[in-house]
Amino acid sequence: MKKIIRIERDKRNFQLSWCINNICTNHCTYCPDVLHRGTNHNYDWNIVRGFIERLFDTHSKIHCSISGGEPTVSPHFKEAVDMFYDNGHTVGITTNGVKPEKYWREIGPKLAYACFSYHPQYKDANYLTKAQAASEGTIIKCRIMMDTNHWDDAVDVYNRAIEMTSRGKYTWSVEPVKVLPDRANRDLKHMGCDYTDEQIQWIVDHAKTYHHSGGKEKPFTAKSTFYYDDGSIESGNTNYLIATKQTDFRGWKCDIGIESMFIDHTGYIKKGNCNQGGKQFHINDHLNHSLPSTAEICTIPVCGCNTDVLTSKVKVPLAGLSK
């Protein structure tokens, strides 16, 4: 198998990833308790407004990816969307789609995209209907969590979403997502990620599936160029790369902190979702700190976040680290 030697991210947008809260309508076994059994917010919203305005003053173009918890249950979620949208920046979200169809029709036009995650442990009979409603105003990514404890249901929803796109009516992609184990919990069966060889092969065979129709264009691209050791160049598919274990970048120089920033559910600023470089400062205290500005040498065994994978990085020799 050819190997990646460099990744170059499209630098037109500074990437802000924001885990806006730690409360959720679901309590999936593969999700850490801290992300769905919290108290919604761990920061002062008035201070957060000032921090966002500081980012606006620093970067001419920002794309903000909002997740949770479930971001739409945050009382500040719509205001956050409006702040980015009204100031000429873009915002996309990751959601379980819990809100009703009317909600998605109203907020969809302000979103660059919406990742609609389907969690088969909490079956939502209206999942695809709500994705359709949101697709009237934005681009939808149907991300089907391939929970091994509910495998047949996950495959069924995947197939129905693919069938709907084949009719040419909806603007969305359909992606099967391999559930990654929580580092603090190794009970793979409990978490729904004790994959058989056949299930892994199914994910690999379908990981490059991308269906898109309708011709909608949004003013945001999260694209990166992947350079390989055989001289080939590709756009890259993060789900496929993660599923086939090609995202071990230990020893690489990664531009998290320069191209990107992450606000975690506790309100701490980090360079990336992977926690490389650790916590920088709490958002409530941001005025006493400089914004992150230096790259990192990766020490994380698996780069499992799409945004982190897409961040510019290059393989460099580093003594003491081995693959």
JSON list of N, CA, C and O in Angstrom, two decimals, residues 1 16 78 93 128 130 152 176 186 218 220 229 236 238 271 277 313-314:
[
{"chain": "A", "resi": 1, "resn": "MET", "atom": "N", "xyz": [0.85, -1.20, 0.00]},
{"chain": "A", "resi": 1, "resn": "MET", "atom": "CA", "xyz": [0.00, 0.00, 0.00]},
{"chain": "A", "resi": 1, "resn": "MET", "atom": "C", "xyz": [0.88, 1.25, 0.00]},
{"chain": "A", "resi": 1, "resn": "MET", "atom": "O", "xyz": [1.83, 1.37, 0.77]},
{"chain": "A", "resi": 16, "resn": "LEU", "atom": "N", "xyz": [-11.94, 26.65, 13.00]},
{"chain": "A", "resi": 16, "resn": "LEU", "atom": "CA", "xyz": [-12.28, 26.63, 14.42]},
{"chain": "A", "resi": 16, "resn": "LEU", "atom": "C", "xyz": [-13.23, 25.47, 14.68]},
{"chain": "A", "resi": 16, "resn": "LEU", "atom": "O", "xyz": [-14.33, 25.43, 14.09]},
{"chain": "A", "resi": 78, "resn": "LYS", "atom": "N", "xyz": [-28.12, 29.16, 18.29]},
{"chain": "A", "resi": 78, "resn": "LYS", "atom": "CA", "xyz": [-28.57, 29.99, 17.18]},
{"chain": "A", "resi": 78, "resn": "LYS", "atom": "C", "xyz": [-27.82, 31.33, 17.14]},
{"chain": "A", "resi": 78, "resn": "LYS", "atom": "O", "xyz": [-27.50, 31.84, 16.06]},
{"chain": "A", "resi": 93, "resn": "ILE", "atom": "N", "xyz": [-22.24, 22.21, 11.22]},
{"chain": "A", "resi": 93, "resn": "ILE", "atom": "CA", "xyz": [-22.51, 21.55, 12.50]},
{"chain": "A", "resi": 93, "resn": "ILE", "atom": "C", "xyz": [-22.53, 20.04, 12.35]},
{"chain": "A", "resi": 93, "resn": "ILE", "atom": "O", "xyz": [-22.73, 19.49, 11.26]},
{"chain": "A", "resi": 128, "resn": "LEU", "atom": "N", "xyz": [-34.08, 10.50, 8.31]},
{"chain": "A", "resi": 128, "resn": "LEU", "atom": "CA", "xyz": [-33.91, 10.87, 6.90]},
{"chain": "A", "resi": 128, "resn": "LEU", "atom": "C", "xyz": [-34.88, 11.97, 6.48]},
{"chain": "A", "resi": 128, "resn": "LEU", "atom": "O", "xyz": [-34.55, 12.81, 5.64]},
{"chain": "A", "resi": 130, "resn": "LYS", "atom": "N", "xyz": [-35.87, 14.46, 8.38]},
{"chain": "A", "resi": 130, "resn": "LYS", "atom": "CA", "xyz": [-35.30, 15.73, 8.87]},
{"chain": "A", "resi": 130, "resn": "LYS", "atom": "C", "xyz": [-34.06, 16.11, 8.06]},
{"chain": "A", "resi": 130, "resn": "LYS", "atom": "O", "xyz": [-33.82, 17.31, 7.82]},
{"chain": "A", "resi": 152, "resn": "ASP", "atom": "N", "xyz": [-27.22, -4.32, 11.59]},
{"chain": "A", "resi": 152, "resn": "ASP", "atom": "CA", "xyz": [-28.22, -4.46, 10.52]},
{"chain": "A", "resi": 152, "resn": "ASP", "atom": "C", "xyz": [-29.02, -3.17, 10.34]},
{"chain": "A", "resi": 152, "resn": "ASP", "atom": "O", "xyz": [-29.33, -2.77, 9.21]},
{"chain": "A", "resi": 176, "resn": "PRO", "atom": "N", "xyz": [-20.47, 5.78, 5.80]},
{"chain": "A", "resi": 176, "resn": "PRO", "atom": "CA", "xyz": [-20.45, 4.87, 6.95]},
{"chain": "A", "resi": 176, "resn": "PRO", "atom": "C", "xyz": [-19.25, 5.22, 7.83]},
{"chain": "A", "resi": 176, "resn": "PRO", "atom": "O", "xyz": [-18.14, 5.42, 7.34]},
{"chain": "A", "resi": 186, "resn": "ARG", "atom": "N", "xyz": [-11.85, -0.01, 27.08]},
{"chain": "A", "resi": 186, "resn": "ARG", "atom": "CA", "xyz": [-11.42, -0.98, 26.09]},
{"chain": "A", "resi": 186, "resn": "ARG", "atom": "C", "xyz": [-12.44, -2.10, 25.86]},
{"chain": "A", "resi": 186, "resn": "ARG", "atom": "O", "xyz": [-12.15, -3.10, 25.24]},
{"chain": "A", "resi": 218, "resn": "LYS", "atom": "N", "xyz": [-21.96, 25.89, -1.66]},
{"chain": "A", "resi": 218, "resn": "LYS", "atom": "CA", "xyz": [-21.85, 26.70, -0.46]},
{"chain": "A", "resi": 218, "resn": "LYS", "atom": "C", "xyz": [-20.45, 27.32, -0.40]},
{"chain": "A", "resi": 218, "resn": "LYS", "atom": "O", "xyz": [-19.48, 26.73, -0.89]},
{"chain": "A", "resi": 220, "resn": "PHE", "atom": "N", "xyz": [-17.81, 27.34, 1.17]},
{"chain": "A", "resi": 220, "resn": "PHE", "atom": "CA", "xyz": [-16.85, 26.74, 2.09]},
{"chain": "A", "resi": 220, "resn": "PHE", "atom": "C", "xyz": [-16.33, 25.44, 1.49]},
{"chain": "A", "resi": 220, "resn": "PHE", "atom": "O", "xyz": [-17.09, 24.65, 0.94]},
{"chain": "A", "resi": 229, "resn": "ASP", "atom": "N", "xyz": [4.03, 8.50, -1.42]},
{"chain": "A", "resi": 229, "resn": "ASP", "atom": "CA", "xyz": [5.43, 8.17, -1.69]},
{"chain": "A", "resi": 229, "resn": "ASP", "atom": "C", "xyz": [5.67, 7.65, -3.10]},
{"chain": "A", "resi": 229, "resn": "ASP", "atom": "O", "xyz": [6.82, 7.56, -3.54]},
{"chain": "A", "resi": 236, "resn": "GLY", "atom": "N", "xyz": [-8.08, 12.74, -1.12]},
{"chain": "A", "resi": 236, "resn": "GLY", "atom": "CA", "xyz": [-8.14, 12.05, 0.17]},
{"chain": "A", "resi": 236, "resn": "GLY", "atom": "C", "xyz": [-9.55, 11.89, 0.70]},
{"chain": "A", "resi": 236, "resn": "GLY", "atom": "O", "xyz": [-10.39, 12.77, 0.54]},
{"chain": "A", "resi": 238, "resn": "THR", "atom": "N", "xyz": [-11.13, 10.96, 4.33]},
{"chain": "A", "resi": 238, "resn": "THR", "atom": "CA", "xyz": [-10.72, 10.73, 5.72]},
{"chain": "A", "resi": 238, "resn": "THR", "atom": "C", "xyz": [-11.35, 9.48, 6.32]},
{"chain": "A", "resi": 238, "resn": "THR", "atom": "O", "xyz": [-10.68, 8.76, 7.07]},
{"chain": "A", "resi": 271, "resn": "LYS", "atom": "N", "xyz": [-5.16, 23.05, 20.51]},
{"chain": "A", "resi": 271, "resn": "LYS", "atom": "CA", "xyz": [-4.76, 23.22, 19.12]},
{"chain": "A", "resi": 271, "resn": "LYS", "atom": "C", "xyz": [-5.57, 22.34, 18.18]},
{"chain": "A", "resi": 271, "resn": "LYS", "atom": "O", "xyz": [-5.81, 22.69, 17.03]},
{"chain": "A", "resi": 277, "resn": "GLY", "atom": "N", "xyz": [-0.41, 18.78, 22.28]},
{"chain": "A", "resi": 277, "resn": "GLY", "atom": "CA", "xyz": [-0.03, 20.10, 22.79]},
{"chain": "A", "resi": 277, "resn": "GLY", "atom": "C", "xyz": [-0.76, 20.49, 24.05]},
{"chain": "A", "resi": 277, "resn": "GLY", "atom": "O", "xyz": [-0.39, 21.46, 24.71]},
{"chain": "A", "resi": 313, "resn": "LYS", "atom": "N", "xyz": [0.35, 18.65, 7.31]},
{"chain": "A", "resi": 313, "resn": "LYS", "atom": "CA", "xyz": [1.36, 17.92, 8.08]},
{"chain": "A", "resi": 313, "resn": "LYS", "atom": "C", "xyz": [2.35, 17.29, 7.12]},
{"chain": "A", "resi": 313, "resn": "LYS", "atom": "O", "xyz": [2.04, 17.01, 5.95]},
{"chain": "A", "resi": 314, "resn": "VAL", "atom": "N", "xyz": [3.56, 17.07, 7.60]},
{"chain": "A", "resi": 314, "resn": "VAL", "atom": "CA", "xyz": [4.60, 16.49, 6.77]},
{"chain": "A", "resi": 314, "resn": "VAL", "atom": "C", "xyz": [5.42, 15.51, 7.60]},
{"chain": "A", "resi": 314, "resn": "VAL", "atom": "O", "xyz": [5.67, 15.73, 8.79]}
]
